[in-house]
Coordinates of C-alpha atoms in Angstrom, one line a residue:
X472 CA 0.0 0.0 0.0
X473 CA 1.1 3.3 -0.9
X474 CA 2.3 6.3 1.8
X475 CA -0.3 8.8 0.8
X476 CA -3.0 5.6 1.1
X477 CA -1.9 4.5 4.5
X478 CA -2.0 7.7 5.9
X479 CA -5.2 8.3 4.6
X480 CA -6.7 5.7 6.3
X481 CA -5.6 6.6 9.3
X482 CA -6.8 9.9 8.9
X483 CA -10.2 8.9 8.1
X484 CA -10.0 6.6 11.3
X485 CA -8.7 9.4 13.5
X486 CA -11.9 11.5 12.2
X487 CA -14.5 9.1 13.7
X488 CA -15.9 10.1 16.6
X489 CA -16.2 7.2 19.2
X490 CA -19.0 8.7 21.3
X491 CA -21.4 9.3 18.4
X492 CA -20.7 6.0 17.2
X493 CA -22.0 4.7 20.7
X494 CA -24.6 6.9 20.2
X495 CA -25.9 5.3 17.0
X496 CA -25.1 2.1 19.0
X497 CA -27.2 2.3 21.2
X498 CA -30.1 3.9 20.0
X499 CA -30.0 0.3 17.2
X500 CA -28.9 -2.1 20.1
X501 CA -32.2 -1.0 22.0
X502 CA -34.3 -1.9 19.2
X503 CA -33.4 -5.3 19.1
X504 CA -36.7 -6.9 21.6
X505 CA -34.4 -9.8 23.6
X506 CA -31.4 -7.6 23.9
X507 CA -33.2 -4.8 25.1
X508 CA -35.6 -6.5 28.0
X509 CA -32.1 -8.4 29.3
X510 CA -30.8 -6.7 33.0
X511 CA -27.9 -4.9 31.5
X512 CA -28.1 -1.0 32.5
X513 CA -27.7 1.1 29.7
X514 CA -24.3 2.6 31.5
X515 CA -22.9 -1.1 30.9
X516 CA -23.5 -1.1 26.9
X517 CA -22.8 2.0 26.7
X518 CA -19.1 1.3 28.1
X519 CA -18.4 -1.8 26.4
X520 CA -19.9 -0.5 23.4
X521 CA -17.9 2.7 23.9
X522 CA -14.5 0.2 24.6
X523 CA -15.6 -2.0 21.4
X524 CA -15.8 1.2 18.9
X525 CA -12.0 2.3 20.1
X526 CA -10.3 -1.6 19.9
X527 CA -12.1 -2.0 16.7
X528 CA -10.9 1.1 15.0
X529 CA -7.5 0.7 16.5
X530 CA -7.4 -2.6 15.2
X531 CA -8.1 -1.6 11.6
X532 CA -5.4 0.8 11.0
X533 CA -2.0 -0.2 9.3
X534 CA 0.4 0.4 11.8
X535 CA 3.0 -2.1 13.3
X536 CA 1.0 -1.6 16.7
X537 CA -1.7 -3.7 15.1
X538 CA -0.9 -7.0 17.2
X539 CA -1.2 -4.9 20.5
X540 CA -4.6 -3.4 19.7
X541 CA -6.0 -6.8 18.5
X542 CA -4.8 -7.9 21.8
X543 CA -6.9 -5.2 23.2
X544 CA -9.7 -6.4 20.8
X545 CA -9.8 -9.9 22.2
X546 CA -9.9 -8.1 26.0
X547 CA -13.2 -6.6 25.1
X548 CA -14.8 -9.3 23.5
X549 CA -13.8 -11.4 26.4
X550 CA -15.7 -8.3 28.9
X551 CA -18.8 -8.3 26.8
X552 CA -18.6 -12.1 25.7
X553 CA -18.9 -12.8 29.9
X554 CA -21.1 -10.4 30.8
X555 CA -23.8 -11.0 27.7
X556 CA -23.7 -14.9 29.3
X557 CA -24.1 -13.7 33.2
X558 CA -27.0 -11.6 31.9
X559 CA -28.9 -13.7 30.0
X560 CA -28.6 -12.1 26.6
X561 CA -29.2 -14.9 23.9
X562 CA -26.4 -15.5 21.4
X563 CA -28.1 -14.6 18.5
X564 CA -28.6 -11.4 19.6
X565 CA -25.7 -10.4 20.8
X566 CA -24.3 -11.6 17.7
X567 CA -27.2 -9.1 15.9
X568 CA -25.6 -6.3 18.3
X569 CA -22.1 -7.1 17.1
X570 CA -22.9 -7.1 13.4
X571 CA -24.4 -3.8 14.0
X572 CA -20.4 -2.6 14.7
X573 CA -19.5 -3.1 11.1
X574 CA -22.5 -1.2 9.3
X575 CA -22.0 1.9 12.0
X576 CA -18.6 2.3 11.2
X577 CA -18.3 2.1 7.9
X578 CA -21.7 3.9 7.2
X579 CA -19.7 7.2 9.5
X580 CA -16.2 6.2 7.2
X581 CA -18.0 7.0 4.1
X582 CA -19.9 10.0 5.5
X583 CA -16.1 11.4 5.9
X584 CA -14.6 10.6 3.2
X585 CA -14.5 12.0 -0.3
X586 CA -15.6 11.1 -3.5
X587 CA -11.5 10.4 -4.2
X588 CA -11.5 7.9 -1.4
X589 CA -13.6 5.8 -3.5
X590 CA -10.8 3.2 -4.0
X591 CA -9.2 3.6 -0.6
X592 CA -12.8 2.1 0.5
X593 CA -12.7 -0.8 -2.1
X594 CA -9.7 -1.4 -0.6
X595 CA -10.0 -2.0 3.0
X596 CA -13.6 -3.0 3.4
X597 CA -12.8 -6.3 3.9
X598 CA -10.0 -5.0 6.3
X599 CA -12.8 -3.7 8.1
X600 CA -14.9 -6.6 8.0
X601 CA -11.8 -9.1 9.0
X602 CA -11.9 -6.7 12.2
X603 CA -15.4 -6.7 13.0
X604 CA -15.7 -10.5 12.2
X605 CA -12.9 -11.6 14.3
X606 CA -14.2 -9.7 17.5
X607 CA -17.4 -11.8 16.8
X608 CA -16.1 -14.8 16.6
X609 CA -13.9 -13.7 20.0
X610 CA -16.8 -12.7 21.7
X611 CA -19.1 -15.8 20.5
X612 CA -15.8 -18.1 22.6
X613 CA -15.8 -16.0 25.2
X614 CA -19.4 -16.3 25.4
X615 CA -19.6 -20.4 24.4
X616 CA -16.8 -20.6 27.3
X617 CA -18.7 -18.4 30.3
X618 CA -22.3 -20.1 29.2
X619 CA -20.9 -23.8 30.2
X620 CA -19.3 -22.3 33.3
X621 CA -22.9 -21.1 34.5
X622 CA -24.3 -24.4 33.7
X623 CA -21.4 -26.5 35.1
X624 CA -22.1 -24.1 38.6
X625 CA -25.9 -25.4 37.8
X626 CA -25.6 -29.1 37.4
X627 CA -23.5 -28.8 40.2
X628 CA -25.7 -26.9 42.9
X629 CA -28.6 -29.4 41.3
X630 CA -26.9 -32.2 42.3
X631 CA -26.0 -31.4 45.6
X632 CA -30.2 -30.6 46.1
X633 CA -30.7 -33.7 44.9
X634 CA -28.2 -35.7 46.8
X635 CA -29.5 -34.2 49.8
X636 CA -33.4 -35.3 48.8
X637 CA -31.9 -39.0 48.0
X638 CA -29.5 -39.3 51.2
X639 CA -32.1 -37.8 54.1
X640 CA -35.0 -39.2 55.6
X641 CA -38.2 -37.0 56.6
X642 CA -37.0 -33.4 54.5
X643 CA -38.8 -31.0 56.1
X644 CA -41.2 -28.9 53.9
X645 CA -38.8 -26.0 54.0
X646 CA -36.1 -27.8 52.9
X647 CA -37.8 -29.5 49.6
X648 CA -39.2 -25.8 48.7
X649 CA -35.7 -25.1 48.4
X650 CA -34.7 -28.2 46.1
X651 CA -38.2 -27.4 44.2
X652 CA -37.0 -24.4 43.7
X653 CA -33.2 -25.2 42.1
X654 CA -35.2 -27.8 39.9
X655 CA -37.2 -24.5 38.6
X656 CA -40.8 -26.5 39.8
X657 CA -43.5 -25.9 42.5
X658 CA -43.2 -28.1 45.8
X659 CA -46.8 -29.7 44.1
X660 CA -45.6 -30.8 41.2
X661 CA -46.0 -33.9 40.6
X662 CA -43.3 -36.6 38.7
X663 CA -43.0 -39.8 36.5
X664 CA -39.8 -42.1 38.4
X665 CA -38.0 -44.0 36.7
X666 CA -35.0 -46.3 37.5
X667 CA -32.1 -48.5 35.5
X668 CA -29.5 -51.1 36.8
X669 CA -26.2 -51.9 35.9
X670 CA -26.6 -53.0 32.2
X671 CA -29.8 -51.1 32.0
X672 CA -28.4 -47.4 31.9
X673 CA -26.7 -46.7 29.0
X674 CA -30.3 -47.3 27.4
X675 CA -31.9 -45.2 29.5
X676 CA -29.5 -42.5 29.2
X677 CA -29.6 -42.6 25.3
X678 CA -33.8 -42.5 25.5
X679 CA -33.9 -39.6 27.7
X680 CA -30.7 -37.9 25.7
X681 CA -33.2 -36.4 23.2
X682 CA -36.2 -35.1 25.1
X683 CA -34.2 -33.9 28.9
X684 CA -33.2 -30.3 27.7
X685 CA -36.6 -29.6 26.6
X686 CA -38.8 -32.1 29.2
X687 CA -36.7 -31.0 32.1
X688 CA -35.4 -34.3 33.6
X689 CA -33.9 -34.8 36.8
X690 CA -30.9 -37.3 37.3
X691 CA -29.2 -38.6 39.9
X692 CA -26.5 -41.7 40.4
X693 CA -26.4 -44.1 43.5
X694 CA -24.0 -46.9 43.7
X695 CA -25.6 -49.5 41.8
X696 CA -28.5 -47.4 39.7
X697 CA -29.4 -44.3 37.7
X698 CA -32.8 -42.8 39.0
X699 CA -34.7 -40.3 36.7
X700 CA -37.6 -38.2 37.1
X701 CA -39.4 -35.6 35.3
X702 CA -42.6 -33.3 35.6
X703 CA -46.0 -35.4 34.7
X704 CA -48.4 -33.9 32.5
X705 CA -51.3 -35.9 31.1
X706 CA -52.0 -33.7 28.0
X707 CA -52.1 -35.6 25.1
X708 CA -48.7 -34.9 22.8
X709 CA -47.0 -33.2 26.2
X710 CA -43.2 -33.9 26.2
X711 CA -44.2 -35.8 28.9
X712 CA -46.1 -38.1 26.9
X713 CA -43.8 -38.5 24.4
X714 CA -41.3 -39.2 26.8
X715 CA -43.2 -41.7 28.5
X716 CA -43.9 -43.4 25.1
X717 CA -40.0 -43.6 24.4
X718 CA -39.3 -45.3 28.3
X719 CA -41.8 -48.0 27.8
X720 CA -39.7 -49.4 24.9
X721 CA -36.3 -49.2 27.2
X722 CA -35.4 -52.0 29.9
X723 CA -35.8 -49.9 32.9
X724 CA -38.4 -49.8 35.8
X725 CA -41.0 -47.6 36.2
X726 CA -43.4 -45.3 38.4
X727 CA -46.1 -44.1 35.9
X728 CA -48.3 -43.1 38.8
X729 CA -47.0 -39.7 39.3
X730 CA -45.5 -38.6 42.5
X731 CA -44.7 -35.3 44.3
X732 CA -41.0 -34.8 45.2
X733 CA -40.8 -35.9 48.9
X734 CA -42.0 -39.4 47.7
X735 CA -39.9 -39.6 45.0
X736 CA -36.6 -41.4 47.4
X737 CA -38.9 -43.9 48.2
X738 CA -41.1 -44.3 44.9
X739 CA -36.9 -44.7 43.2
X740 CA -36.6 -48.0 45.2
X741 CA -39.7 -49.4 44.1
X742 CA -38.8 -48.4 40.9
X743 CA -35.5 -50.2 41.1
X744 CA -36.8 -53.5 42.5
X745 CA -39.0 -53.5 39.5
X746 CA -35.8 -52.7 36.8
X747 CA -34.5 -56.2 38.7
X748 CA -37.5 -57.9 37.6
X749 CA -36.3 -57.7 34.1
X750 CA -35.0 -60.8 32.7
X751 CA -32.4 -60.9 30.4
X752 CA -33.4 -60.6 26.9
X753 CA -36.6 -59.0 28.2
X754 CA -37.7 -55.2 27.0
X755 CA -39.5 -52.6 27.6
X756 CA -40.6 -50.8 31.2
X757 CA -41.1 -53.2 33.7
X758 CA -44.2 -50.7 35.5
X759 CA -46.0 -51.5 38.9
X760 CA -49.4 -52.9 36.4
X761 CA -46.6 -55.4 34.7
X762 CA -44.4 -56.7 37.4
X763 CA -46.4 -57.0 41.0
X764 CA -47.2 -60.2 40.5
X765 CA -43.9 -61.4 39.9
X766 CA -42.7 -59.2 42.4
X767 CA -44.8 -61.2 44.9
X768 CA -44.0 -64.2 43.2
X769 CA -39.9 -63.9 44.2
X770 CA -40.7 -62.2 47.5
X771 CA -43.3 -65.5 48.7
X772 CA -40.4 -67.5 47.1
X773 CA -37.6 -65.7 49.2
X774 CA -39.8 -66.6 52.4
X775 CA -39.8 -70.4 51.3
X776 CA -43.7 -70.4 50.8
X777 CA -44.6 -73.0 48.0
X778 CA -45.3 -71.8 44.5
X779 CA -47.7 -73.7 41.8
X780 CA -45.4 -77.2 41.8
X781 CA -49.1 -79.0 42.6
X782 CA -50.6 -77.3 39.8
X783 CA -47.7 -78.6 37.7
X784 CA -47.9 -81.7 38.6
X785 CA -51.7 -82.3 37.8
X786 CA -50.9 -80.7 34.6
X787 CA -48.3 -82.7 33.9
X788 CA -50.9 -85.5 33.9
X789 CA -53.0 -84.7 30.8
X790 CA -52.0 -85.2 27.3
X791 CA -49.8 -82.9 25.6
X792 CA -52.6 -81.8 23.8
X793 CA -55.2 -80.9 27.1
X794 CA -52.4 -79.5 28.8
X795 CA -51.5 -76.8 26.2
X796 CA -55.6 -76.2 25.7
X797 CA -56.2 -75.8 29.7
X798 CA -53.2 -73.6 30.4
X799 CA -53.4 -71.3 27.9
X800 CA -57.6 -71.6 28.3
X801 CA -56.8 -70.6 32.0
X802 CA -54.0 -67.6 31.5
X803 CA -56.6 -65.8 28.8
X804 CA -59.4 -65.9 31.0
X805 CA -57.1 -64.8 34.0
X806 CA -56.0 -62.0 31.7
X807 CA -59.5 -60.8 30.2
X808 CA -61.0 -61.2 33.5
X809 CA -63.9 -62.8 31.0
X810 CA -65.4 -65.6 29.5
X811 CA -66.5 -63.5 26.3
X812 CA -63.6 -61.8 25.8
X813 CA -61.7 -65.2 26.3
X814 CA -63.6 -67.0 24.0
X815 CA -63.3 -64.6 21.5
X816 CA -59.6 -64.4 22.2
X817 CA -59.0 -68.2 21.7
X818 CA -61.4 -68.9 19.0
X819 CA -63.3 -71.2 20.6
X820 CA -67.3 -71.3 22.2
X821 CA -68.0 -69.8 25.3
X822 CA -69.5 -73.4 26.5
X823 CA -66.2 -74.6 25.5
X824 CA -64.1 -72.3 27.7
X825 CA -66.1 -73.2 30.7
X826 CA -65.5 -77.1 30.5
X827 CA -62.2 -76.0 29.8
X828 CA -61.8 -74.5 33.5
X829 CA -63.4 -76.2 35.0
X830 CA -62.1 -79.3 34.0
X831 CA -58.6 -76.7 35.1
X832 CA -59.9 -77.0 38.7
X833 CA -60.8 -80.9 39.0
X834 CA -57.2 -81.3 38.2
X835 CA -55.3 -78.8 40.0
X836 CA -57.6 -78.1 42.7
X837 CA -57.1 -74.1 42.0
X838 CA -60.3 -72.7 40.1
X839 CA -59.4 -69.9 37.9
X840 CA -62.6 -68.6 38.3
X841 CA -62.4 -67.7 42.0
X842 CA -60.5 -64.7 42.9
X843 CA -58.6 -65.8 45.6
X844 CA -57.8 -68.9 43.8
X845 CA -57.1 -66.5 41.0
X846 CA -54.8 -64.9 42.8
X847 CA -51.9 -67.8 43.0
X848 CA -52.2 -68.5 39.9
X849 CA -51.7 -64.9 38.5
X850 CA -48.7 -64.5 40.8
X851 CA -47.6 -67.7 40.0
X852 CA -47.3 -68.0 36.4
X853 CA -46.0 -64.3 36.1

């Protein structure tokens, strides 16, 4: 670049007038709905907008000072890249405010300059644009960097709360308003539990990966499981919903009857004894409706009380074929709670189904169609 050109420049950069700049700053940075309603005083974007002006047009002139004023460049955008993430201003637009730098700037360059400066402009506009560009993309790290310091502080003041409503017995009310309120929910809301063993978590994890920014789930690690609740909502298409419909296709275990947050401790251990209930190769949720009976099943076994080893035996008896046609005769009406519905179900007469069990109870002694006779067989064959 030629003397005369260089010096120019500078002279054109010397004319601008940082204050009015800010000035037009401002009254453009106001306009802009989410920037504006953010708690920044205007005295603050005045001074950083004020600081920005002067390391930007420092930055752009051709001197060999130009690596200590970019220096001073990257010191700004790390002020206003912080403080835009402490105050809540969304990145789009504080990268609309920044963007704003360039057009200001060069709009008061031409205003000063002559018609022969017309080449002097082709000439560094992108000079001027590398400038403004770079302090974006130095105050997009800076704010990138601060963002995932305030969430790191988050996760790790949420997890203490949560700790603290996992590890203690009988919170009192005050304390649980508290962790109600770091979860960002009212002490009645009300939450789905869910719970995933050894094996079991990395699918859970990946099923709630997609829907736990915008559902707002809660997660929290003991020894041997990963417990995870979230706020219920029975709307029809909720998040809720459609995170419900994702964890009944994952091997975990499941609360679906929604609880408020002092039961949830204990609701997470029933919801782990039922993620044990799952056998290997098994799927889905194992929920309350789903696994009591074979909850009760191991629990009578545990105490040494007998199962259905009678009932097998009778069985055992019959022909291959009149063993197949009374078991599964029994288990469909067990499961309709009907002899319609069974019927239908096995393609078979209604008349038929009734000889059927109660030819069941002449050989096993336990009548399907009694309730409390029912009852072992249900938690039996579960």
């Amino acid at each position: 670049m030629q003397f005369d050109d260089a010096r120019r420049w500078a002279d054109l950069l010397e004319k601008l007038d940082v204050g009015e700049l800010t000035d037009e700053f401002i009254a453009r940075v106001t306009g802009i709905p989410i920037y504006a309603k953010a708690p920044l005083p205007l005295s603050e974007i005045r001074r950083t907008g004020r600081a920005s002006f002067e390391a930007l047009i420092r930055a752009m002139k051709d001197t060999d000072d130009a690596p200590d004023f970019l220096r001073a460049r990257k010191a700004i955008a790390m002020d206003v890249g912080v403080s835009r993430a402490r105050a809540g201003v969304p990145i789009e637009a504080l990268m609309t405010a920044i963007r704003l730098d360039f057009s200001i700037i060069w709009s008061a360059i031409t205003s000063i300059a002559g018609p022969q400066d017309a080449l002097l402009l082709v000439g560094h506009t992108a000079r001027v644009w590398e400038v403004v560009d770079g302090y974006a993309g130095e105050t997009q790290q800076a704010y990138v960097a601060e963002l995932a310091r305030i969430q790191a502080e988050a996760a790790s003041m949420r997890q203490g709360y949560l700790a603290t409503l996992f590890s203690e017995k009988d919170l009192a009310e005050e304390t649980l308003e508290r962790i109600a309120a770091e979860l960002g929910q009212s002490l009645q809301t009300e939450y789905v539990v869910v719970a995933a063993m050894g094996e079991q978590i990395p699918a859970l994890r990946l099923a709630l990966a997609t829907e736990r920014a915008s559902a707002g789930v809660y997660t929290h690690s003991l020894s041997d499981a990963l417990i995870a609740f979230y706020p219920f909502d029975a709307r029809a298409g909720s998040e809720c919903q459609r995170l419900g419909a994702r964890l009944e296709n994952t091997s975990c275990g499941m609360i679906t009857d929604p609880r408020t947050l002092g039961a949830i401790p204990r609701a997470s251990l029933v919801a782990r004894s039922l993620a044990q209930l799952l056998e290997p190769g098994e799927h889905g949720a194992m929920t309350w409706t789903r696994g009591w009976a074979r909850m009760a099943r191991l629990e009578l076994a545990a105490a040494g009380a007998p199962g259905l080893e009678e009932v097998e035996r009778a069985l055992a008896n019959c022909g291959i074929t009149e063993r197949r046609r009374l078991g599964e005769s029994a288990r469909a009406y067990l499961r309709t709670g009907s002899i319609s519905a069974a019927a239908e179900e096995l393609f078979c007469h209604r008349n038929t189904l009734m000889n059927r069990l109660k030819r069941f109870a002449q050989l096993t002694g336990v009548d399907p169609t009694i309730p409390e006779q029912a009852a072992r067989l249900v938690v039996g064959w579960s």
